Amino acid sequence: MTSPDPAAETSAASRPRGKADGPRLASFRQLYGFEFDDFQLEACRALDSGHGVLVAAPTGSGKTVVGEFAVHLALGQGRKCFYTTPIKALSNQKYNDLVGRYSAATVGLLTGDNSINGEAPIVVMTTEVLRNMLYAGSLTLDGLAFVVLDEVHYLADQLRGAVWEEVIIQLPESVQVAALSATVSNAEEFGDWIRQVRGGTTVIVDEIRPVPLWQHMLAGRRLYDLFTRNGAVNPELRRLASRDAQGERNGSRPRGRVARRPVRYRPPSRPDVIERLDAEGLLPAITFIFSRAGCDAAVQQCLAAGLRLTTPEESAEIARVAAARTVGLSDADRAVLGYADWLAGLRRGIAAHHAGLLPTFKEVVEELFAAGLIKAVFATETLALGINMPARTVVIEKLDKWNGEHHADLTAGEYTQLTGRAGRRGIDVEGHAVVLWQPNLDPLAVGGLAGTRTYPLHSSFRPTYNMAVNLVGQVGRARAAKLLESSFAQFQADRGVVGLAQQAARLREQVAGLAVMCERGDIESYDQIRRELGELERAESQQRSAARRARALASMEKLRPGDIIDVPGGRQAGVAVVLQPGGSGDGRPPPLVLTANRQVKRLSVADFPVPVSPIERIRIPPSFSPRSPAARRDLASTMRNRLAGRDLPKPARDEGRDEPSAAAIDALRRRLRKHSCHGCPDMQIHLRDLARRIRLENEADALEQRVSRRSHVLARTFGRVCAVLERLGYMAGDAVTEQGRRLAALYAELDLLAAECLRRGTWAGLAPADLAACVSALTFEARRDDSGPVRLPHGRPREVLAEMTGIWEELSAVEDSHHLSFLREPDVGFAWTVHAWARGTDLDKLVGDELTAGDFVRAMKQLIDLLSQIAAADAGEVGKKARSAVDALRRGVVAYSAVE
């Protein structure tokens, strides 16, 4: 091996350990069996001194120690700490960790699916739960001293990222925030924003991986180091790429031409890759395949190849854990879920991990992998963003992935996230990232991905209808607008315009220094007259050209074969005889003529600045052929003989100027000559400086317009959102109406559409199964665009779904009139499945290739979440039916599974 990842080598040097630990930190350190890193100590000391912290460090570096110290401080002070995570599976995992360290009486869990000991001093929850508490003014917030925002870089998520900003902005000032982030390239900017919003915040950035990362490429069965000792891309890999390119060129040569073909490396099979890693001692490994079907196929390929990575004892332990974790599944559900095949892979130490799997299956894979019993996992990129599941090695099959529209190359940030899983702290001395050799792969491009640590955090924050009514209801419209302006999104926008504003200011300074003066008078008025004159002269010239063109076309259309014409110029060489008349008035080509020097050519309008008329006429023999040199010679001779001894007429004069235009031009010329600046010897210098000043002013105006468009953009968007809500009756000036308070309890993507359905009574009279089917259109979104027919439940649900689409169209029109576009069209593709499940249909009738068990459970849980919100928001019949619908849906695998 040569050198580990060069980007990791360039990290900042370790920081000094600083002052001695206080008693609370000293007692906390005794709970752990390892020495803390400098960044962990620095962050803990900041929390101990009353500061908030932002910790940005690589995956697996031990950031959670800082969050756990916040828990320790809260317990020591007799206060509360909320530990938030972005997904429910992470919340479940963290809850179990903290219960193991403390006790079930001390730790609670709130995820929407589970509510366990919610008034405990330590509560683990998803970030949305905390956001909802803040808007509702929940009493559970009493005594809150610390909030841990784990995986705070989720703030960049397009759909959910705004929640993190809402929490950071809304938390009481007395609460200390510990924000834990992956390594991002603009951590200081993010920290500056948190400091601006919340006050004293210590930003700690650590780019040193606790386990060094070695980068490799696997070509054939040989594992190459990606970098040499000096950090350059391995020259052997560059030679392989050159050999591949030569082989491709040889392969395109014509048959029969003998050429020696260099060996071209093809990607090894998936079982071969795992066997190669096993031989090198590089298991356990996660292989990232950007396809669910590809992950499942990889497991089957390994099983078909007879690959076994476990001992008999490990296999037995795997079977025991799998049986214990799935004991609640019926035999029928196991058959539908492919339990036997799944278990067969597990017992050999091989598994897939992707969103299409039943959540319980994924959790078992995570548990067994963490225990070292599963040795090879084939996963989609969603694993890189979620569970704490590090490996010794990460394998990337391809450096491009399907993004829903086309195949896109991996970015450096995505590559960093994927390879961040490699290297288990406290277990591995080093981690390994392996990229499989592919045809036409450029090692320099791979080196660029591996050597770059550019992963900026960009806000995805925007005001929503639910957010607007909650904020206005709490603090009023003006204060709500100011709160939105304190978001990270506006902070980044304001920083982005600083440079533009500075450029505009510099241009204004240059303009001020160009006070163009003429001793004789006002140079600007002189320039204005000059510009008006130039525009009129150009307009008159264009008008005259158009008139000449029209007259020329009209005259050309009157020509006949045999007419002799004079192409302007008046010399003998300008005489020609018409062979084919023409004109473009009716789409015909221009006339074809024979010139005096025996050339056949087509004329154009440009050849006739004045109308053309015949000066003589000759007969063209019927046998004449333009292709015959002899025929051309004879006809040219006939033309010259006919014109011999006579003078050619002079070309017709132009018909003159348009009188109104001419008068205006003459008047401006007189004004120009009478102007006091006319005749100034420095006139050209003055005009040049004036033109420069005008150009600088225009550039400054354009920059200031860009600044204006980006400044206060969130406040303007918030104003438009409030205008929509006022028009629909959810707000009245600075007050939130009763309907607005109902909207405040609906946190779905289509929040306003759900509120309108409640307000209009669209769902009134529906049975629980019918209501569930209709509400599913607000939560479900198909993974792929499919224009084919959609199966819908019969009867009243079908009518209501059509009515909901009509309401969406009305709301979209209102949004358009206010320059907004928040509400996507409801998706009815899950309605039939929901209706059938709520009425007791078995699982095997509903899932398959198009709808996997994992997708089914996740979509059901999202639906249950919104139905629960509707039940809480509506005290009438619809609310009761929503609760019944939840009970009808929460059965079988849906009730059994804990979802992400």
XYZ file of C-alpha atoms in Angstrom, residues 278-895:
618
model
C -12.263 -11.806 1.826
C -8.879 -13.028 0.639
C -7.379 -9.601 1.392
C -8.965 -9.459 4.850
C -11.161 -6.511 3.839
C -14.517 -7.800 5.057
C -17.043 -6.792 6.328
C -17.895 -4.650 3.313
C -20.769 -2.553 2.049
C -21.148 -2.544 -1.741
C -23.134 0.409 -2.993
C -25.337 -0.435 -5.980
C -27.662 2.355 -7.068
C -30.611 0.055 -7.710
C -32.868 -1.975 -5.422
C -33.148 -4.735 -8.014
C -29.356 -4.718 -8.346
C -28.934 -5.218 -4.593
C -31.344 -8.170 -4.547
C -29.714 -9.660 -7.653
C -26.267 -9.383 -6.049
C -27.390 -11.497 -3.078
C -28.842 -14.151 -5.390
C -25.657 -14.191 -7.487
C -23.556 -14.788 -4.380
C -25.850 -17.586 -3.240
C -25.810 -19.181 -6.705
C -21.996 -19.047 -6.664
C -21.981 -21.004 -3.404
C -20.434 -18.154 -1.446
C -20.418 -18.668 2.329
C -18.845 -16.161 4.710
C -19.977 -17.538 8.073
C -19.015 -20.396 10.352
C -21.685 -22.913 11.451
C -21.800 -21.218 14.848
C -22.311 -17.781 13.266
C -24.995 -19.161 10.979
C -26.881 -20.607 13.928
C -26.676 -17.319 15.836
C -27.946 -15.435 12.783
C -30.924 -17.770 12.504
C -31.710 -17.286 16.192
C -31.635 -13.461 15.956
C -33.708 -13.426 12.759
C -36.323 -15.758 14.258
C -36.567 -13.701 17.448
C -36.958 -10.395 15.575
C -39.610 -11.731 13.192
C -41.586 -13.888 15.610
C -44.717 -11.778 15.081
C -44.891 -12.381 11.328
C -47.434 -14.929 10.153
C -46.411 -17.784 7.876
C -48.455 -16.262 5.076
C -46.678 -12.911 5.415
C -43.295 -14.624 5.562
C -44.037 -16.347 2.276
C -45.022 -13.062 0.637
C -41.942 -11.285 2.001
C -39.506 -13.915 0.717
C -38.411 -14.767 4.246
C -36.782 -18.065 3.294
C -34.506 -16.511 0.652
C -33.718 -13.593 2.940
C -32.755 -15.929 5.781
C -30.686 -18.122 3.449
C -28.572 -15.088 2.527
C -28.264 -13.993 6.136
C -27.030 -17.404 7.264
C -24.256 -17.190 4.683
C -23.317 -13.695 5.848
C -24.815 -11.880 2.826
C -27.703 -9.395 2.728
C -29.322 -6.551 0.804
C -30.305 -3.239 2.396
C -32.634 -0.800 0.641
C -35.921 1.038 1.102
C -37.911 -1.712 -0.629
C -37.297 -4.144 2.233
C -39.620 -4.571 5.167
C -38.265 -2.249 7.892
C -37.910 -5.177 10.288
C -35.724 -6.995 7.761
C -33.503 -3.945 7.450
C -33.199 -3.628 11.213
C -32.130 -7.284 11.485
C -29.481 -6.728 8.790
C -28.215 -3.647 10.656
C -28.046 -5.512 13.969
C -26.258 -8.521 12.507
C -23.835 -6.386 10.515
C -22.953 -4.333 13.596
C -22.352 -7.595 15.471
C -19.943 -8.770 12.763
C -22.142 -11.680 11.713
C -23.098 -10.304 8.286
C -19.950 -9.810 6.204
C -21.254 -8.471 2.881
C -24.122 -6.012 2.413
C -25.328 -4.746 -0.949
C -27.016 -1.394 -0.375
C -28.445 1.632 -2.136
C -27.063 5.084 -1.324
C -29.796 5.687 1.280
C -27.668 3.669 3.718
C -24.982 6.366 3.538
C -27.428 8.887 4.997
C -28.946 6.903 7.793
C -28.123 4.189 10.305
C -24.793 3.942 12.099
C -23.509 0.952 10.173
C -19.755 1.278 9.489
C -17.720 -1.357 7.644
C -14.056 -2.096 7.058
C -14.500 -1.603 3.330
C -16.848 0.282 1.043
C -17.163 -0.803 -2.584
C -18.647 1.465 -5.264
C -19.699 -0.399 -8.398
C -20.214 2.612 -10.654
C -19.560 6.314 -10.428
C -22.901 7.305 -11.900
C -26.473 6.740 -10.818
C -30.006 7.212 -12.117
C -31.517 10.357 -10.571
C -35.046 9.820 -11.872
C -34.428 11.570 -15.186
C -30.984 10.533 -16.414
C -27.702 8.977 -15.332
C -25.710 11.564 -13.383
C -22.108 11.350 -12.214
C -21.440 11.087 -8.492
C -20.391 14.369 -6.936
C -17.400 14.671 -4.640
C -19.796 15.188 -1.732
C -21.725 12.010 -2.539
C -18.489 10.043 -2.908
C -17.361 11.331 0.491
C -20.648 10.299 2.097
C -20.466 6.784 0.661
C -16.831 6.142 1.542
C -17.335 7.691 4.984
C -18.728 4.310 6.085
C -15.299 2.671 5.688
C -13.308 2.101 8.871
C -14.779 1.118 12.255
C -13.395 3.119 15.125
C -11.953 0.908 17.811
C -12.028 -2.136 15.519
C -10.196 -1.320 12.283
C -6.724 0.129 11.996
C -7.643 1.489 8.583
C -10.641 1.706 6.283
C -10.734 0.969 2.576
C -12.681 2.403 -0.365
C -12.717 0.309 -3.538
C -13.979 1.500 -6.923
C -14.551 -1.232 -9.510
C -12.835 -0.769 -12.843
C -15.281 -0.023 -15.637
C -14.688 0.441 -19.380
C -13.757 4.044 -20.213
C -13.195 4.873 -16.549
C -10.704 7.693 -16.016
C -8.495 7.115 -12.935
C -7.815 10.855 -12.766
C -11.547 11.482 -12.378
C -11.710 8.916 -9.564
C -8.711 10.591 -7.948
C -10.502 13.923 -8.199
C -13.548 12.538 -6.394
C -11.466 10.857 -3.714
C -9.222 13.863 -3.168
C -11.947 16.510 -2.893
C -13.755 17.389 0.281
C -16.259 19.880 -1.119
C -19.623 19.232 0.481
C -21.331 22.582 1.068
C -24.482 22.820 3.136
C -27.227 24.749 1.336
C -30.518 25.684 2.935
C -33.734 24.342 1.419
C -35.911 26.493 3.676
C -39.112 28.067 2.391
C -42.280 29.171 4.176
C -45.242 26.795 3.954
C -48.935 27.345 4.620
C -48.759 25.383 7.868
C -45.672 27.307 8.969
C -47.339 30.623 8.181
C -50.467 30.053 10.292
C -48.390 28.669 13.166
C -45.982 31.605 13.191
C -48.658 34.276 12.720
C -50.769 32.640 15.403
C -47.865 32.761 17.839
C -46.124 36.076 17.186
C -48.154 38.016 14.620
C -47.476 38.649 10.956
C -44.735 41.288 11.244
C -42.746 39.334 13.827
C -43.228 36.131 11.796
C -41.709 37.806 8.730
C -38.690 38.862 10.803
C -38.289 35.318 12.121
C -38.236 33.970 8.570
C -35.614 36.538 7.646
C -33.411 35.043 10.353
C -33.365 31.673 8.545
C -30.180 30.136 7.184
C -31.661 30.452 3.691
C -31.880 34.254 3.988
C -28.494 34.345 5.736
C -26.916 32.597 2.750
C -28.805 34.798 0.290
C -27.647 37.939 2.103
C -24.051 36.753 2.108
C -24.363 35.913 -1.549
C -25.415 39.484 -2.406
C -22.668 41.142 -0.377
C -20.241 40.687 -3.249
C -22.810 41.950 -5.749
C -23.531 45.014 -3.634
C -19.823 45.741 -3.322
C -19.409 45.482 -7.105
C -22.309 47.884 -7.604
C -20.818 50.316 -5.075
C -17.458 50.259 -6.863
C -19.195 50.969 -10.173
C -21.054 53.891 -8.610
C -17.725 55.282 -7.395
C -16.337 55.066 -10.916
C -19.446 56.819 -12.251
C -18.983 59.619 -9.711
C -15.386 60.033 -10.890
C -16.537 60.435 -14.494
C -18.273 63.812 -14.228
C -18.141 64.480 -17.953
C -18.234 68.229 -18.573
C -17.943 70.428 -21.671
C -17.077 74.106 -21.236
C -19.452 75.004 -24.055
C -22.606 73.444 -22.648
C -24.564 70.315 -21.720
C -22.817 67.358 -23.312
C -25.641 64.957 -22.333
C -28.297 66.905 -24.275
C -25.940 67.085 -27.251
C -25.417 63.318 -27.066
C -29.180 62.789 -26.812
C -29.799 64.760 -30.021
C -26.978 62.864 -31.715
C -28.480 59.510 -30.690
C -31.981 60.501 -31.867
C -30.545 61.612 -35.189
C -28.666 58.349 -35.600
C -31.805 56.312 -34.854
C -33.890 58.297 -37.367
C -31.206 57.974 -40.044
C -30.979 54.233 -39.495
C -34.754 53.924 -39.636
C -34.915 55.957 -42.863
C -32.115 53.895 -44.406
C -33.928 50.662 -43.531
C -37.191 52.059 -44.921
C -35.522 53.073 -48.194
C -33.818 49.681 -48.481
C -37.138 47.917 -47.986
C -38.790 50.099 -50.638
C -35.948 49.475 -53.099
C -36.196 45.774 -52.457
C -39.930 45.795 -53.104
C -39.489 47.744 -56.367
C -36.663 45.450 -57.493
C -38.746 42.353 -56.795
C -41.661 43.795 -58.731
C -39.465 44.612 -61.716
C -37.788 41.194 -61.713
C -41.149 39.451 -61.852
C -41.895 41.228 -65.195
C -38.831 39.853 -66.967
C -39.187 37.250 -69.774
C -36.732 34.783 -71.339
C -34.561 36.622 -73.894
C -34.704 40.013 -72.180
C -31.327 41.714 -72.091
C -30.777 43.615 -68.844
C -28.038 45.729 -67.408
C -26.862 44.530 -64.028
C -25.965 47.835 -62.297
C -22.416 48.943 -63.019
C -22.970 50.192 -66.606
C -20.029 48.256 -68.094
C -20.281 45.640 -70.866
C -19.515 42.954 -68.288
C -22.729 43.943 -66.497
C -24.949 42.946 -69.407
C -26.876 39.672 -69.178
C -29.666 37.838 -70.960
C -32.517 36.300 -68.959
C -32.722 32.504 -69.324
C -35.397 31.865 -66.710
C -37.504 34.665 -65.239
C -38.148 34.627 -61.517
C -38.844 36.592 -58.400
C -39.445 35.753 -54.776
C -42.884 37.259 -54.468
C -44.525 33.869 -55.012
C -41.633 31.798 -53.690
C -39.944 31.379 -57.081
C -36.122 31.645 -57.275
C -34.496 34.832 -58.665
C -33.866 35.075 -62.452
C -31.282 32.807 -64.085
C -29.117 34.760 -66.562
C -26.203 34.348 -68.953
C -23.614 37.113 -68.565
C -21.516 38.635 -71.334
C -18.538 36.570 -70.213
C -20.609 33.382 -70.703
C -21.328 32.614 -67.026
C -24.705 31.249 -65.948
C -25.781 32.566 -62.546
C -28.802 33.473 -60.494
C -29.291 37.097 -59.609
C -30.619 38.360 -56.307
C -32.304 41.486 -55.048
C -28.892 42.662 -53.829
C -27.796 42.881 -57.497
C -30.474 45.526 -58.146
C -30.394 48.611 -55.918
C -32.846 50.105 -58.422
C -35.631 48.470 -60.489
C -34.534 46.590 -63.604
C -36.060 46.838 -67.092
C -35.136 45.203 -70.432
C -32.838 47.260 -72.714
C -33.190 44.852 -75.639
C -34.533 41.451 -76.477
C -33.192 38.386 -78.354
C -34.539 34.958 -79.210
C -33.180 31.987 -77.243
C -32.958 28.873 -79.436
C -35.159 25.980 -78.211
C -32.085 23.725 -78.252
C -30.114 26.012 -75.894
C -28.556 24.200 -72.925
C -26.890 26.174 -70.104
C -24.505 23.215 -69.660
C -23.164 23.483 -73.237
C -20.103 25.790 -73.552
C -20.761 26.173 -77.282
C -24.399 27.179 -76.712
C -23.381 29.696 -74.048
C -20.712 31.145 -76.425
C -23.160 31.529 -79.296
C -25.886 33.149 -77.141
C -23.399 35.573 -75.558
C -22.175 36.484 -79.041
C -25.764 37.138 -80.209
C -26.297 39.418 -77.190
C -23.131 41.436 -77.902
C -24.033 41.789 -81.598
C -27.510 43.072 -80.706
C -26.038 45.741 -78.416
C -23.122 46.697 -80.714
C -22.854 50.391 -81.454
C -25.449 51.569 -78.956
C -25.108 53.277 -75.601
C -26.506 51.587 -72.524
C -29.154 53.540 -70.632
C -28.152 55.025 -67.317
C -29.473 53.199 -64.220
C -32.711 54.583 -62.872
C -32.323 57.008 -59.968
C -33.734 56.293 -56.557
C -37.200 57.693 -56.093
C -36.048 59.925 -53.266
C -36.556 60.223 -49.512
C -39.679 59.888 -47.448
C -40.702 63.501 -46.852
C -41.813 63.232 -43.176
C -38.639 61.343 -42.223
C -36.471 63.709 -44.205
C -38.014 66.691 -42.473
C -37.443 65.229 -39.009
C -33.835 64.383 -39.851
C -33.161 67.843 -41.227
C -34.662 69.409 -38.098
C -32.399 67.349 -35.799
C -29.363 68.220 -37.907
C -30.154 71.900 -37.535
C -30.545 71.468 -33.731
C -27.244 69.651 -33.575
C -25.401 72.378 -35.515
C -26.915 75.085 -33.317
C -26.070 73.286 -30.022
C -23.494 75.097 -27.904
C -21.280 72.006 -27.753
C -21.101 71.647 -31.538
C -17.592 72.199 -32.780
C -15.916 71.554 -29.399
C -12.357 70.320 -30.130
C -12.615 67.736 -27.291
C -16.003 66.442 -28.403
C -14.826 62.873 -29.142
C -13.173 62.594 -25.727
C -16.320 63.886 -24.026
C -18.548 61.469 -25.926
C -16.270 58.522 -25.168
C -16.292 59.312 -21.433
C -20.051 59.793 -21.497
C -20.540 56.396 -23.174
C -18.375 54.795 -20.503
C -20.359 56.476 -17.731
C -23.648 55.259 -19.221
C -22.257 51.712 -19.494
C -21.092 51.751 -15.855
C -24.473 53.069 -14.694
C -26.286 50.302 -16.573
C -24.020 47.633 -15.034
C -24.558 49.081 -11.554
C -28.345 49.172 -12.117
C -28.325 45.506 -13.173
C -26.310 44.461 -10.097
C -28.577 46.435 -7.764
C -31.619 44.775 -9.302
C -30.067 41.362 -8.612
C -29.392 42.411 -5.014
C -32.977 43.618 -4.675
C -34.384 40.341 -6.038
C -32.342 38.265 -3.563
C -32.809 40.523 -0.547
C -35.831 39.858 1.660
C -36.835 37.039 -0.702
C -38.286 34.937 2.131
C -40.263 37.856 3.488
C -41.730 38.471 0.041
C -42.584 34.779 -0.357
C -44.111 34.791 3.128
C -46.211 37.797 2.119
C -47.544 35.910 -0.905
C -48.295 32.845 1.254
C -50.240 35.039 3.695
C -52.115 36.628 0.793
C -53.249 33.178 -0.376
C -54.329 32.285 3.152
C -56.238 35.538 3.532
C -58.015 35.023 0.226
C -59.091 31.541 1.313
C -60.165 32.613 4.811
C -57.407 31.033 6.900
C -56.094 34.406 8.022
C -57.701 37.776 8.570
C -55.051 40.458 8.693
C -52.834 39.686 11.675
C -55.168 37.010 13.051
C -55.518 33.314 12.322
C -59.119 32.173 11.818
C -60.689 28.991 13.164
C -60.002 27.283 9.840
C -56.415 28.520 10.061
C -55.999 26.907 13.469
C -57.122 23.625 11.913
C -54.526 24.073 9.156
C -51.901 24.665 11.867
C -52.336 21.034 12.976
C -51.753 19.588 9.480
C -48.056 19.138 8.664
C -48.317 17.251 5.369
C -46.775 18.369 2.088
C -50.294 19.071 0.781
C -51.351 20.789 4.000
C -53.571 23.398 2.361
C -55.380 20.826 0.210
C -56.085 18.694 3.293
C -57.439 21.759 5.127
C -59.650 22.685 2.170
C -61.091 19.181 2.035
C -61.977 19.472 5.714
C -63.385 22.986 5.317
C -65.553 22.073 2.324
C -66.782 18.808 3.835
C -65.310 16.829 0.932
C -64.690 13.792 3.145
C -67.999 13.921 5.024
C -69.974 10.677 5.039
C -67.062 8.473 3.956
C -66.522 5.122 5.643
C -63.112 4.656 7.317
C -61.709 2.589 4.425
C -63.028 5.143 1.898
C -61.504 8.035 3.863
C -58.138 6.288 4.071
C -58.150 5.690 0.307
C -58.906 9.355 -0.417
C -56.395 10.785 2.074
C -53.684 8.546 0.599
C -53.659 10.816 -2.478
C -52.146 13.514 -0.239
C -49.270 11.407 1.097
C -48.418 8.955 -1.683
C -46.050 9.834 -4.511
C -45.109 7.181 -7.049
C -41.390 6.472 -7.470
C -41.730 6.450 -11.253
C -43.854 8.399 -13.693
C -46.487 6.072 -15.104
C -49.101 7.368 -17.489
C -50.947 4.040 -17.602
C -54.407 3.444 -16.134
C -54.710 3.579 -12.342
C -56.936 1.175 -10.453
C -59.357 3.035 -8.171
C -61.916 1.869 -5.626
C -65.474 1.964 -6.884
C -68.313 4.107 -5.633
C -68.037 7.186 -3.476
C -64.178 7.154 -3.078
C -63.741 7.478 -6.841
C -66.021 10.548 -6.877
C -64.256 12.141 -3.905
C -60.816 11.619 -5.446
C -62.015 13.417 -8.581
C -63.427 16.189 -6.399
C -60.073 16.508 -4.577
C -58.282 16.883 -7.898
C -60.723 19.663 -8.790
C -59.993 21.435 -5.490
C -56.269 21.132 -6.193
C -56.791 22.778 -9.590
C -58.625 25.663 -7.921
C -55.853 26.081 -5.346
C -53.204 25.927 -8.070
C -54.955 28.771 -9.877
C -54.934 30.817 -6.661
C -51.244 30.042 -6.204
C -50.498 31.058 -9.793
C -52.189 34.410 -9.256
C -49.853 34.988 -6.289
C -46.725 33.658 -8.072
C -46.472 30.540 -5.897
C -46.235 26.850 -6.732
C -46.195 24.752 -3.560
C -48.912 22.146 -4.074
C -48.171 19.126 -6.255
C -51.046 17.227 -7.856
C -52.529 14.537 -5.594
C -51.416 11.024 -6.554
C -54.251 8.475 -6.565
C -51.980 5.526 -7.361
C -52.144 4.040 -3.852
C -55.850 4.528 -3.211
C -57.055 1.094 -4.332
C -54.347 -0.671 -2.297
C -55.201 1.339 0.825
C -58.910 0.669 0.400
C -58.307 -3.059 0.017
C -55.930 -3.249 3.009
C -58.336 -1.316 5.252
C -61.066 -3.801 4.293
C -58.942 -6.790 5.288
C -57.320 -7.957 2.014
C -54.275 -10.172 2.549
C -50.769 -8.809 1.959
C -49.981 -11.231 -0.876
C -52.746 -9.666 -2.973
C -51.250 -6.165 -2.668
C -47.450 -6.296 -2.874
C -45.191 -7.454 -5.667
C -42.616 -6.150 -8.121
C -44.347 -2.787 -8.561
C -45.008 -2.255 -4.844
C -42.488 -3.811 -2.488
C -43.205 -4.609 1.138
C -40.936 -1.798 2.286
C -42.660 0.756 0.086
C -46.043 -0.566 1.190
C -45.276 -0.237 4.903
C -43.611 3.166 4.559
C -46.522 4.575 2.512
C -49.014 3.174 5.032
C -47.131 4.768 7.936
C -47.081 8.138 6.178
C -50.818 7.830 5.596
C -51.435 6.851 9.222
C -49.458 9.916 10.308
C -51.679 12.284 8.290
C -54.878 10.487 9.343
C -53.787 10.947 12.962
C -53.301 14.660 12.333
C -56.761 14.878 10.753
C -58.234 13.082 13.760
C -56.596 15.645 16.067
C -57.598 18.618 13.903
C -61.265 17.691 13.400
C -63.517 17.116 16.392
C -66.450 15.960 14.276
C -67.398 12.949 12.218
C -64.376 13.051 9.897
C -62.008 13.030 12.876
C -63.722 9.959 14.307
C -63.614 8.192 10.952
C -59.919 9.069 10.651
C -59.219 7.348 13.978
C -61.140 4.290 12.812
C -59.188 4.318 9.554
C -55.922 4.316 11.511
C -57.078 1.273 13.453
C -58.067 -0.492 10.230
C -54.687 0.165 8.591
C -52.517 -0.657 11.602
C -52.521 -4.444 11.296
C -50.212 -7.210 10.089
C -46.829 -6.015 8.823
C -47.890 -2.380 9.209
C -48.498 -2.793 12.935
